[in-house]
Coordinates of C-alpha atoms in Angstrom, one line a residue:
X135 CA -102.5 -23.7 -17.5
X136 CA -100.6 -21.5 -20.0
X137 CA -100.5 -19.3 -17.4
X138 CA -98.9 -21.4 -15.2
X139 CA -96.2 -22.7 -17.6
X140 CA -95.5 -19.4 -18.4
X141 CA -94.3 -18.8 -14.7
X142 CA -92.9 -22.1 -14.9
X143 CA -90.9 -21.6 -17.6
X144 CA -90.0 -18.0 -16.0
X145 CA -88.9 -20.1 -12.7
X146 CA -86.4 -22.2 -14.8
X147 CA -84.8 -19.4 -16.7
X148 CA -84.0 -17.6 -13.7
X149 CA -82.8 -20.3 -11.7
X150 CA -80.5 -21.4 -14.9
X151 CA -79.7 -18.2 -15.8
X152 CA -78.3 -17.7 -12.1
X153 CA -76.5 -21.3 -12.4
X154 CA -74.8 -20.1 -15.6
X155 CA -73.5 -17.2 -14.1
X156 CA -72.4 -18.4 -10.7
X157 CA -70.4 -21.4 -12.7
X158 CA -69.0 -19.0 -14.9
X159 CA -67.1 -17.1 -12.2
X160 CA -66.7 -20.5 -10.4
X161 CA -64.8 -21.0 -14.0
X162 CA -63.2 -17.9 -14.5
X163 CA -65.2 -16.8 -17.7
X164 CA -67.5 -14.2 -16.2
X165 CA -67.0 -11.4 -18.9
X166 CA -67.9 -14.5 -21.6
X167 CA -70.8 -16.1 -19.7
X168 CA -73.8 -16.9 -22.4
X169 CA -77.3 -14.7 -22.0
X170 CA -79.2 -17.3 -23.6
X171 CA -80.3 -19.7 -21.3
X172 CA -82.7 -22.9 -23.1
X173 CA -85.4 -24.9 -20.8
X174 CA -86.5 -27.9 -21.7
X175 CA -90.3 -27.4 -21.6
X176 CA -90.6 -31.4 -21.8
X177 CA -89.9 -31.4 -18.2
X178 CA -91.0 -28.6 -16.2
X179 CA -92.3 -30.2 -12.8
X180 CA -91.3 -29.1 -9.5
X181 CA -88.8 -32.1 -9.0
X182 CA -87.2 -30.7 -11.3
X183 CA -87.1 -26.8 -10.9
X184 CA -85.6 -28.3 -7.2
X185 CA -82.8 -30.2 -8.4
X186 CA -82.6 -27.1 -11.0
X187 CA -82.7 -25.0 -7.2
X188 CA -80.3 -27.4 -5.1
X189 CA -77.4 -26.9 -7.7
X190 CA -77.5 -23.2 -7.8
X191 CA -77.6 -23.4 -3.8
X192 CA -74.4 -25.4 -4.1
X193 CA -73.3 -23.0 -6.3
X194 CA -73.6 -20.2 -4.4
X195 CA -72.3 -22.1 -1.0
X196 CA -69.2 -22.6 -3.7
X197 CA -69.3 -19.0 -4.5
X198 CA -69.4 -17.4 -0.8
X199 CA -66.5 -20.2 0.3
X200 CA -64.2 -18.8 -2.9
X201 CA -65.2 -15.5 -2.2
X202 CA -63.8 -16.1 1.7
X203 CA -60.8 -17.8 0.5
X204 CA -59.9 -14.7 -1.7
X205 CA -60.6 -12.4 1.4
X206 CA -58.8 -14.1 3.5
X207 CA -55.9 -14.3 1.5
X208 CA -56.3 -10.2 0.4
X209 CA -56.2 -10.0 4.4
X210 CA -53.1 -12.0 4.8
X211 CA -51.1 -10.4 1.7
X212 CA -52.4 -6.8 3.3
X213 CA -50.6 -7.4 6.9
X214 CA -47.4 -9.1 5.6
X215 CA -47.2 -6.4 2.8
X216 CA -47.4 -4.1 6.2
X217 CA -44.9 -5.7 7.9
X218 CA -42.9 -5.9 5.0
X219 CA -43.3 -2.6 4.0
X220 CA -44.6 -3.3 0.4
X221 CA -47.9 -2.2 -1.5
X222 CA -50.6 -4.8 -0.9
X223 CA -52.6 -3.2 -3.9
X224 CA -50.0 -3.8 -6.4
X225 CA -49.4 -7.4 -4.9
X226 CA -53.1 -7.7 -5.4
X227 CA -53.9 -6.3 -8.5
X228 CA -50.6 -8.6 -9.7
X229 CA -52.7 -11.4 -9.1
X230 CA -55.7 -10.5 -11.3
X231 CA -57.2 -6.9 -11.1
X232 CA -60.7 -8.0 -10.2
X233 CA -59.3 -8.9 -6.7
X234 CA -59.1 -4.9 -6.3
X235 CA -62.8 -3.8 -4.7
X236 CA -61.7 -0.4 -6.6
X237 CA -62.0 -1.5 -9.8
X238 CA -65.6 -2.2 -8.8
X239 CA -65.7 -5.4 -11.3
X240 CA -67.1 -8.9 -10.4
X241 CA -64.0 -11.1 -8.4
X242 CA -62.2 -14.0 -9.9
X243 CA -62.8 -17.1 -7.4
X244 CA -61.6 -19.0 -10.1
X245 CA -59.6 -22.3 -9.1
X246 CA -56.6 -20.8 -10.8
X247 CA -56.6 -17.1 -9.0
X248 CA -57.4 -18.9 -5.8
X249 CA -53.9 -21.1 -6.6
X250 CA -52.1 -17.7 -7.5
X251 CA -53.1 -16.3 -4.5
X252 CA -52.1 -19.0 -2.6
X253 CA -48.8 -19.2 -3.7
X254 CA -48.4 -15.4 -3.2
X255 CA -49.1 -15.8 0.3
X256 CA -46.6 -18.7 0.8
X257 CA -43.9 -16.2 -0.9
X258 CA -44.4 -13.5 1.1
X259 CA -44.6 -16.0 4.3
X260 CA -41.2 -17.1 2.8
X261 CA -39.9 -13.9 2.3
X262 CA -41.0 -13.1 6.1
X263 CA -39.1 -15.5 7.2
X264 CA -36.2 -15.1 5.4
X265 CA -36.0 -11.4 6.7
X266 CA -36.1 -12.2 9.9
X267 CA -33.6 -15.4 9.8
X268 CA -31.0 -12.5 8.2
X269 CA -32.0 -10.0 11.0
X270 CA -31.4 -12.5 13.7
X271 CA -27.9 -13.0 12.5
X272 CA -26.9 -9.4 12.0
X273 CA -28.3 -8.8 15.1
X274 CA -26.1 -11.9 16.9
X275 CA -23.1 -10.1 14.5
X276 CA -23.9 -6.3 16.1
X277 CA -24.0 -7.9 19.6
X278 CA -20.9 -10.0 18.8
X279 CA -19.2 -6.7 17.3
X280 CA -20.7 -4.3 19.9
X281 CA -19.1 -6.4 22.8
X282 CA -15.8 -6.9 21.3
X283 CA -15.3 -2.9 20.6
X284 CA -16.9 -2.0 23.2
X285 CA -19.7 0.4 21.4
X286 CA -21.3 3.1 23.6
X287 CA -25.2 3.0 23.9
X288 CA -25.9 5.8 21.7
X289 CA -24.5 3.9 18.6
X290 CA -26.2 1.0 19.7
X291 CA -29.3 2.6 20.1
X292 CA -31.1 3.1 16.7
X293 CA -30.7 -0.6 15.9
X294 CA -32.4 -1.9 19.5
X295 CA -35.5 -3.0 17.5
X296 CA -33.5 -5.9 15.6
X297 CA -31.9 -6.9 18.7
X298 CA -35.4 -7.2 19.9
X299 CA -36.5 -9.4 17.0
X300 CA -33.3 -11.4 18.2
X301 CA -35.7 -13.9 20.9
X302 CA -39.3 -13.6 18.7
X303 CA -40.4 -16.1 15.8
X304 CA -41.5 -16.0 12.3
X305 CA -45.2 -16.4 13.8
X306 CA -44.9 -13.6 15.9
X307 CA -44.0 -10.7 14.3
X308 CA -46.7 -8.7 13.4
X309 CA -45.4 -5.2 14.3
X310 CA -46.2 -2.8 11.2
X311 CA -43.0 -2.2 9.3
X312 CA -40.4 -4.3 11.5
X313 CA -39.0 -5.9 8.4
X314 CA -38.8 -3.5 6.1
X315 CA -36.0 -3.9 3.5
X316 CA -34.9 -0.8 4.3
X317 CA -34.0 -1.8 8.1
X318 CA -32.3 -5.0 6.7
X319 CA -30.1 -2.9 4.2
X320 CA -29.4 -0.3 7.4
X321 CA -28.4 -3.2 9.7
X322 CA -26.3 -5.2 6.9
X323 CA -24.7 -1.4 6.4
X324 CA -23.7 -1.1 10.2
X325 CA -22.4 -4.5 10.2
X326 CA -19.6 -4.1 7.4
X327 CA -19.1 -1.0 9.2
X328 CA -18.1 -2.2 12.1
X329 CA -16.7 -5.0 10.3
X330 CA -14.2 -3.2 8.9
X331 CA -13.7 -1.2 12.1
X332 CA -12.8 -4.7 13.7
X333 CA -10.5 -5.7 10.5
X334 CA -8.2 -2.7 11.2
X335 CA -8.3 -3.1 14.9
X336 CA -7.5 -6.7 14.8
X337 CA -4.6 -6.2 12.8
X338 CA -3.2 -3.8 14.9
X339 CA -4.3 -6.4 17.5
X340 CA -2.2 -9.0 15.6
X341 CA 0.6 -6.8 15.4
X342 CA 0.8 -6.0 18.7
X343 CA 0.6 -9.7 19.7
X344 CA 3.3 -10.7 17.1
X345 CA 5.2 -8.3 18.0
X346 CA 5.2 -9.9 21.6
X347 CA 6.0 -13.6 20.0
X348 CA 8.4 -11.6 18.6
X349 CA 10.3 -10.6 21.9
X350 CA 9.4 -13.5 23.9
X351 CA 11.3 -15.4 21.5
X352 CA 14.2 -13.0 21.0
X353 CA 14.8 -12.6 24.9
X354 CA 14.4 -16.5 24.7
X355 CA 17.1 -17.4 21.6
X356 CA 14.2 -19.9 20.1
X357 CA 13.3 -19.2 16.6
X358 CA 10.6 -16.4 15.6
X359 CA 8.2 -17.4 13.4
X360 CA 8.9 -16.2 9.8
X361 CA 8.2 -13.1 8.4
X362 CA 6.8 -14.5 5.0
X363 CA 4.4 -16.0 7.4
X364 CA 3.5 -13.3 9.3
X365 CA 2.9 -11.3 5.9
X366 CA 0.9 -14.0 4.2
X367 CA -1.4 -13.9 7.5
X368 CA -1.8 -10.3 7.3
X369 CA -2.9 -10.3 3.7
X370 CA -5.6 -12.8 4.8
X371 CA -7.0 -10.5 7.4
X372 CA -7.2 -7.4 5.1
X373 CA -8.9 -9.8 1.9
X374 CA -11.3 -11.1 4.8
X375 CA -10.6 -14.6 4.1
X376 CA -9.7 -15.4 7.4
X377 CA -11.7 -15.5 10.2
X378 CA -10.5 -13.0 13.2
X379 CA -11.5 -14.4 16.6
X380 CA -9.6 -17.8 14.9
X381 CA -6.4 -16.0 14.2
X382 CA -6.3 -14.2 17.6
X383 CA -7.3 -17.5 19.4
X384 CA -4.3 -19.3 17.0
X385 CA -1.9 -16.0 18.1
X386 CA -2.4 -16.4 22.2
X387 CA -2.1 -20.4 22.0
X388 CA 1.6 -19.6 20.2
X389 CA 2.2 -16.8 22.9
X390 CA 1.3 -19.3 25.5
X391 CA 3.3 -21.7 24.1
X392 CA 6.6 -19.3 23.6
X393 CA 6.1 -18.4 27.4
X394 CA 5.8 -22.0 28.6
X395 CA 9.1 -22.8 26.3
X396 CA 10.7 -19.8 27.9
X397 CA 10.4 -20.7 31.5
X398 CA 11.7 -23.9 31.0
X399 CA 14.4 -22.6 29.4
X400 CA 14.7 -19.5 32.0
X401 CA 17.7 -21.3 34.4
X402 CA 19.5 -23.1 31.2
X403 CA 19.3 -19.4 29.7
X404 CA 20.6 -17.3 32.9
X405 CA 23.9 -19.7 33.0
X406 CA 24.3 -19.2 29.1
X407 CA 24.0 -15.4 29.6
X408 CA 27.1 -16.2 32.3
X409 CA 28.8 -17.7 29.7
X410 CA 28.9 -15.4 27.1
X411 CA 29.6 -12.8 29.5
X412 CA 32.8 -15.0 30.7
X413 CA 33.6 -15.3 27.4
X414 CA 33.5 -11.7 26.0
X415 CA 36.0 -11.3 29.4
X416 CA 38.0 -13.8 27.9
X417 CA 38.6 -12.4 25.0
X418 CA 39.1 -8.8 26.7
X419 CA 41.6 -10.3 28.5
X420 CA 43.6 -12.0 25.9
X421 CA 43.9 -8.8 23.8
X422 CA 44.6 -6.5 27.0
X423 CA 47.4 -9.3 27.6
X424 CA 49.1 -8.2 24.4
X425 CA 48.9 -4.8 24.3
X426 CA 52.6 -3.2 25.6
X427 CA 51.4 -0.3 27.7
X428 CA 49.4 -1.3 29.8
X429 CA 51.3 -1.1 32.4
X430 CA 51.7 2.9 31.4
X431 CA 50.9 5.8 33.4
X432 CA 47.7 6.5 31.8
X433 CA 44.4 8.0 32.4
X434 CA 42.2 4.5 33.9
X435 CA 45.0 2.3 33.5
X436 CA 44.3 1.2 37.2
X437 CA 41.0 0.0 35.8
X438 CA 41.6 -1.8 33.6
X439 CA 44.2 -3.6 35.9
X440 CA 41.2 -4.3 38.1
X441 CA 39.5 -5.1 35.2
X442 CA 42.0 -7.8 34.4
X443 CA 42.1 -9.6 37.4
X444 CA 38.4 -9.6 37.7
X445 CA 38.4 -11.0 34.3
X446 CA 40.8 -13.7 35.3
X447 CA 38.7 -15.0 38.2
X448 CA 35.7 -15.5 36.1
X449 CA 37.5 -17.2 33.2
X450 CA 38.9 -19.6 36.3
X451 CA 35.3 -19.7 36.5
X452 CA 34.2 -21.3 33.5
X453 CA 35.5 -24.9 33.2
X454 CA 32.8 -25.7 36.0
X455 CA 30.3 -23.4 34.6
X456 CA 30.5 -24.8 30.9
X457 CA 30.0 -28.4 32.7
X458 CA 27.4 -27.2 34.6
X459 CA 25.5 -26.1 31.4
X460 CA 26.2 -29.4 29.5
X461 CA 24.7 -31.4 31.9
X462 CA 21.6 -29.1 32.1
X463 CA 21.1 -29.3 28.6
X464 CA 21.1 -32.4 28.2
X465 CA 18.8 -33.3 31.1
X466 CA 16.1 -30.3 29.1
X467 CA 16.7 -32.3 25.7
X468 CA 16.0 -35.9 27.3
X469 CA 13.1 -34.5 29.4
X470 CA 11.3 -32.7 25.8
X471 CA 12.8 -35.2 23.0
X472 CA 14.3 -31.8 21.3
X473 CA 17.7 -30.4 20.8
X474 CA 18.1 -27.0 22.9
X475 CA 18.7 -24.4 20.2
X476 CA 20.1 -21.1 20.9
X477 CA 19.6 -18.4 18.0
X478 CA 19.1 -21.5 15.7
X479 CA 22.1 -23.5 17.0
X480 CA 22.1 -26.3 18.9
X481 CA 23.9 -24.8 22.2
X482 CA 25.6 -28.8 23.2
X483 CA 27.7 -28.1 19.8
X484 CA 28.2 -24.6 21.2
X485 CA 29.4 -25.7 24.6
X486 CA 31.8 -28.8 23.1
X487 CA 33.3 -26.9 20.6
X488 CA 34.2 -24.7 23.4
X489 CA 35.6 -27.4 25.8
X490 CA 37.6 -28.6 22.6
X491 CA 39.4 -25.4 22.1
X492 CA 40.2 -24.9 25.8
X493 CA 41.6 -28.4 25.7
X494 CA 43.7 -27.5 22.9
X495 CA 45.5 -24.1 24.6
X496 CA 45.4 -26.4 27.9
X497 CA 47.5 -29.1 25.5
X498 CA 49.8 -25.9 23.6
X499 CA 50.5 -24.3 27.0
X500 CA 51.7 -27.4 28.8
X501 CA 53.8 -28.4 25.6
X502 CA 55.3 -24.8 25.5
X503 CA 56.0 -24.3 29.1
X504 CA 59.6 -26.3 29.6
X505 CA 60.9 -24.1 26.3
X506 CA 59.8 -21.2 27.6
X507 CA 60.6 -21.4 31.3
X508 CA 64.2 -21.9 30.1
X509 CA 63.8 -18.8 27.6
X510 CA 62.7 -16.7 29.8
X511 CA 65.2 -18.2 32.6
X512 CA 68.4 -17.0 29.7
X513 CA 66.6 -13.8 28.8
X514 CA 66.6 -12.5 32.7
X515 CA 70.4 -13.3 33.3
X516 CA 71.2 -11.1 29.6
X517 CA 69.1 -8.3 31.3
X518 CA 70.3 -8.9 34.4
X519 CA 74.0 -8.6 33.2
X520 CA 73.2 -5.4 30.8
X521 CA 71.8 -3.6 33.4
X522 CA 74.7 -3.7 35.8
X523 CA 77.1 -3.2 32.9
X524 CA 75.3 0.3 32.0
X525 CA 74.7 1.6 34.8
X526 CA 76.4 4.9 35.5
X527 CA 78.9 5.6 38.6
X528 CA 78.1 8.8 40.5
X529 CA 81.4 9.7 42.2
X530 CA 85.1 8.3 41.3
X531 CA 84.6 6.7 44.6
X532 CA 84.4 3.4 44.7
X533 CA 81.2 2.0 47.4
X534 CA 81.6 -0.4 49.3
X535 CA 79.1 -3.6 49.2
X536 CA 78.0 -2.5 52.3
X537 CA 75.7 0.4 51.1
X538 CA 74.2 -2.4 48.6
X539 CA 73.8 -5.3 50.2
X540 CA 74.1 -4.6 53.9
X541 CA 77.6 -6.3 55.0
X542 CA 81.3 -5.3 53.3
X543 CA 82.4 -7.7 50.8
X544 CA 79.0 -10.2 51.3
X545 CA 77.0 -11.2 48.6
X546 CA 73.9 -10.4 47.2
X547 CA 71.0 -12.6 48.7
X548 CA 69.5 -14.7 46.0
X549 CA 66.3 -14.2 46.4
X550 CA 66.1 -10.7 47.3
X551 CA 64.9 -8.1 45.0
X552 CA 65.0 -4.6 44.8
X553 CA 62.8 -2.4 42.5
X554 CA 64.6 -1.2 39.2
X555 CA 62.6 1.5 37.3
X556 CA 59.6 1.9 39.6
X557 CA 59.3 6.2 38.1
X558 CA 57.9 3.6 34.8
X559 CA 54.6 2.8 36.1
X560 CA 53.5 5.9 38.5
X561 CA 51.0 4.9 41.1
X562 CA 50.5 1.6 39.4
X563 CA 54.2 0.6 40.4
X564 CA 55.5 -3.1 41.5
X565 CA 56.1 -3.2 45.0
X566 CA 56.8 -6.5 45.9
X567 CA 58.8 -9.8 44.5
X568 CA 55.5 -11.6 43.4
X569 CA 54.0 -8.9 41.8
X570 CA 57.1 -9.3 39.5
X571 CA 57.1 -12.9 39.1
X572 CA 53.3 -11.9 38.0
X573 CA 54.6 -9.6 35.4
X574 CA 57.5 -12.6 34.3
X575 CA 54.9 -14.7 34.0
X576 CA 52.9 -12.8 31.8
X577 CA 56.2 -11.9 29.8
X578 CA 56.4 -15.4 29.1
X579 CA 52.5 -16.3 28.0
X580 CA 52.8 -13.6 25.4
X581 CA 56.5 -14.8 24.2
X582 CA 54.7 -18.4 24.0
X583 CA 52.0 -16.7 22.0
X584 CA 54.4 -14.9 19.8
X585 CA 56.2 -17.6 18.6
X586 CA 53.4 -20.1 18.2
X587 CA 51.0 -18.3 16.7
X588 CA 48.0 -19.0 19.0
X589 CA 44.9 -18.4 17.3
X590 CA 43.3 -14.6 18.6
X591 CA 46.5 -13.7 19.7
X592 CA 48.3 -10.6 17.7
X593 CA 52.1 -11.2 17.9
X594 CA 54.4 -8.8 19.6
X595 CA 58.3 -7.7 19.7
X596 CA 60.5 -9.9 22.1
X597 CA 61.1 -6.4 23.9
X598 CA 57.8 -7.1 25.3
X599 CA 59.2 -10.0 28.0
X600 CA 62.6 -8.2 29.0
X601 CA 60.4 -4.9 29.5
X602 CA 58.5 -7.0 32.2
X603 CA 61.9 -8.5 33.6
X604 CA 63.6 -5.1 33.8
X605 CA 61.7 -4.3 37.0
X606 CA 63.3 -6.5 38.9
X607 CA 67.2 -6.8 39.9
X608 CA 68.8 -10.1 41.1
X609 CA 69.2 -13.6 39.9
X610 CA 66.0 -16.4 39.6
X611 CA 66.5 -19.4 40.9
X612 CA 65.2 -22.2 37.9

């Protein structure tokens, strides 16, 4: 019987002894588990070495699930480390040391390691994920940047492995070394690269389109956008602060817009380009009108006699052509709800202000004429008299009226005219009666001119008139 309790009491303190060590690593106090180990030899039957045998069962069923746990989660830490290029040992041994099978100490499958490792797992999972979320938009960024720059396939190539990750998930990555910090920091790299590639192409892009706003608007007479604007926007492309494909989209809508405005202002423009022309021939013309030699023989004075009456039919021109262009203009302002603005100026005050001071020199010449008719009338009988008075006899012989005026004794036919002077103007000479009356006529504008002070219009000597007279002989009827 002693025998038999001996063993009995041997049975106990081996299945205890085994239940204190199993629940100390259960616990996490495997280096501090106690060696004594007390039976109660009150109670040694086999019910309850069983119960004593059914815990440490448990116990070891506990053990071998923990111990699973911690493998599988050394296996998981060990392939994302792989992915993500890091050291799974150091990840490892971070969590507790006994985890390493090199240290060749018992494991901790303690609740609290099995947490830790848990949670490493669900950071590196995270970090996984992150990686590739970044990759897939610096990959969308190199495609984006790629297309727009058109990058040849060689530069292209060394980054086709994160333009492969671009159509795979978190879940399925599981190529060694596919997310390596180090391809992250080379993508991230290539992207400001070309980033900044793009920022200096896109402003000369910019440039190029503003200065085609520019022109469209200049050839148009609309108003060009500002240059403070213009500079502000360019600061904002080279500080980044401004999206690019937003500010080229915002550049071709205002492009579009300046081409639509100048194509409905193409006809309006193409009459006021008429205009101005008329008018610069206008003004040509009124200073040729006062200048005295230009009836002179001179090198090109016959051009600028055809000049002159060139000039005179296309001011005759303008009256209808001004109309024309009011009437236009206000049909585009009614049609848009805008005022038509040339160089900043609202072309209907333009075009009255011109019909105002035509009205006025319409309203001076018509007041002047009687005056001057009658001036003029006085002035040509003083010449008139003058010349016959001076001029010199060539024999003591006294002609006869005949060689004159073609009968003895008859007089001379009012409104014949013979050319006095013709040697004065060379090849550019009077030859007939109303070619003279032209150059009277004249004579009398710039005596009008003279006297009145018309605004433009330089004043000149009264010789000026009775030069223009002087090429004619005979008396003017009123």
């Amino acid at each position: 019987m002693r025998l038999r309790k001996e063993e009995r009491l041997n049975q106990f303190r081996v299945v205890q002894g085994q239940i204190q060590k199993i629940s100390a690593e259960i616990a996490g106090n495997s280096d501090n588990a106690s060696s004594i180990i007390v039976v109660n030899e009150n109670d040694l039957s086999l019910k309850r070495l069983e119960e004593y045998q059914n815990e440490l069962q448990r116990l070891n069923n506990e053990k071998n699930e923990r111990l699973q746990q911690v493998e599988k989660y050394t296996d998981v830490i060990h392939s994302l480390s792989t992915i993500l290029g890091k050291d799974s040992s150091a990840i490892i041994m971070e969590v507790h040391p006994s985890l390493n099978d090199l240290c060749g100490i018992t494991k901790n499958i303690s609740d609290k390691i099995l947490d830790k490792l848990d949670t490493t797992v669900e950071s590196l999972f995270e970090e996984k994920k992150n990686r590739l979320d970044k990759l897939h938009h610096l990959g969308k960024e190199l495609l984006n940047l790629w297309h727009l720059m058109d990058t040849p396939y060689k530069d292209r190539q060394p980054f086709s492995h994160v333009i492969n990750l671009l159509s795979v998930s978190s879940s399925e990555v599981s190529d060694p070394g596919s997310l390596t910090l180090e391809i992250v920091q080379q993508t991230e790299a290539e992207v400001k690269r070309l980033d900044q590639l793009k920022a200096s192409k896109m402003k000369e892009l910019f440039q190029k389109k503003q200065e085609e706003l520019e022109l469209i608007c200049k050839k148009s007479h609309v108003e060009i956008p500002s240059q403070t604007e213009m500079k502000n926007i360019s600061n904002l492309i080279n500080s980044g602060e401004i999206d690019h494909s937003d500010l080229l989209m915002s550049m071709d809508e205002q492009i579009l817009k300046a081409k639509e405005e100048a194509a409905s202002r193409k006809v309006i423009m193409e009459k006021v380009e008429k205009w101005m022309l008329a008018r610069d021939e206008e003004r040509w013309l009124e200073e040729y009108s006062t200048d005295e030699n230009r009836y002179s023989v001179s090198r090109g004075a016959h051009k600028n006699l055809r000049r002159a009456e060139r000039a005179r039919i296309m001011v005759s021109k303008m009256p209808a052509l001004v109309d024309l262009l009011i009437k236009m203009t206000r049909g585009w302002e009614e049609e848009r709800n805008k005022v038509f603005l040339y160089d900043r100026v609202p072309l209907m005050e333009m075009l009255e202000e011109y019909n105002m001071l035509r009205r006025e020199k319409e309203e001076e010449r018509k007041r002047l004429q009687p005056w001057e008719k009658k001036k003029v009338q006085s002035q040509v009988a003083v010449d008139r008299d003058n010349m016959y008075m001076s001029r010199p006899s060539t024999s003591s012989r006294r002609i006869p009226n005949k060689s004159c005026n073609g009968g003895l004794d008859s007089p001379m036919p009012v409104n014949r005219r013979h050319p006095i002077g013709i040697h004065q103007f060379g090849s550019n000479s009077i030859t007939s009666g109303n070619q003279a009356i032209s150059f009277i006529n004249d004579g009398r504008k710039m005596q009008r001119r003279k006297m009145f002070g018309e605004p433009g219009i330089p004043p000149y000597s009264r010789d000026e008139a009775s030069s223009a007279v002087s090429t004619h002989s005979g008396p003017f009827s009123p």
